[in-house]
XYZ file of C-alpha atoms in Angstrom:
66
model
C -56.137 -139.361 43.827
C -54.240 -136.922 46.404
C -51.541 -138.045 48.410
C -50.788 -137.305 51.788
C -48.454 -134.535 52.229
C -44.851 -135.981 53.587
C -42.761 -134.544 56.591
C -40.827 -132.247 56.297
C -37.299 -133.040 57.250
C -35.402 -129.860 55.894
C -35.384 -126.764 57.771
C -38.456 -124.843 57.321
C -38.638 -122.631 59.972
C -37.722 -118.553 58.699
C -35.786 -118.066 62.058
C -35.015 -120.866 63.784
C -32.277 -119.510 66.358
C -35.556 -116.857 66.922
C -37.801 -119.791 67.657
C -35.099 -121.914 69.724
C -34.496 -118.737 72.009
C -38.098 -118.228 72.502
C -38.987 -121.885 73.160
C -35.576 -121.693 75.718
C -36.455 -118.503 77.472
C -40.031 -119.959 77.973
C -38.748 -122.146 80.111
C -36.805 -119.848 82.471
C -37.432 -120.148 86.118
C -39.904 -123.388 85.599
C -39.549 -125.927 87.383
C -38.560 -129.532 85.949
C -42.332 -130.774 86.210
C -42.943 -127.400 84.775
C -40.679 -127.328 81.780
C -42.191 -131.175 81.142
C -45.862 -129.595 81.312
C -44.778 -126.810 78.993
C -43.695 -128.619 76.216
C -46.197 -131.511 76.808
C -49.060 -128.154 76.008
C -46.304 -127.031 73.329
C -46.509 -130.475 71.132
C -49.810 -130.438 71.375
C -50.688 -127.439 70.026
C -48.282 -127.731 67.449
C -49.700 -131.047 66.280
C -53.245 -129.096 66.209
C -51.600 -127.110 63.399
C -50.254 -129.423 61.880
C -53.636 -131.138 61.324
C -52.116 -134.518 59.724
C -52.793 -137.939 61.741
C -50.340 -139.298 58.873
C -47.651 -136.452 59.444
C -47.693 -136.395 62.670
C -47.337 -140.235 63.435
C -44.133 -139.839 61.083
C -42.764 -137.312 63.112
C -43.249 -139.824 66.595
C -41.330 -142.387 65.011
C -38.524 -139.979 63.655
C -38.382 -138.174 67.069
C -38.239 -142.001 68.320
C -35.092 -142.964 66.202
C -33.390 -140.443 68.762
């Protein structure tokens, strides 16, 4: 029996201040709509990676808690 893998809550990202600039700078000079738009295509081709139904449904109702 395998078990679905669980979501990660701990930092697992090797450079996270790299990533956080990155995603920030990405949105330099868009527009509101734009930024919105941006990250809309970001999640979504994060959650293609991710590749879990299971994980990813965790993550919506942790991102939820707010």
């Amino acid at each position: 029996m395998t078990t679905q893998p669980a979501m990660k809550t701990a930092a697992n990202i090797p450079d996270a201040d790299g990533f956080y600039e990155a995603w920030v700078t990405a949105h330099q000079g868009l527009s509101d709509a734009e930024s919105v738009e941006l990250d809309a295509r970001l999640v979504l081709l994060l959650a293609n990676q991710v590749g879990d139904q299971r994980v990813l449904l965790d993550c919506i109702a942790e991102a939820s808690k707010g």
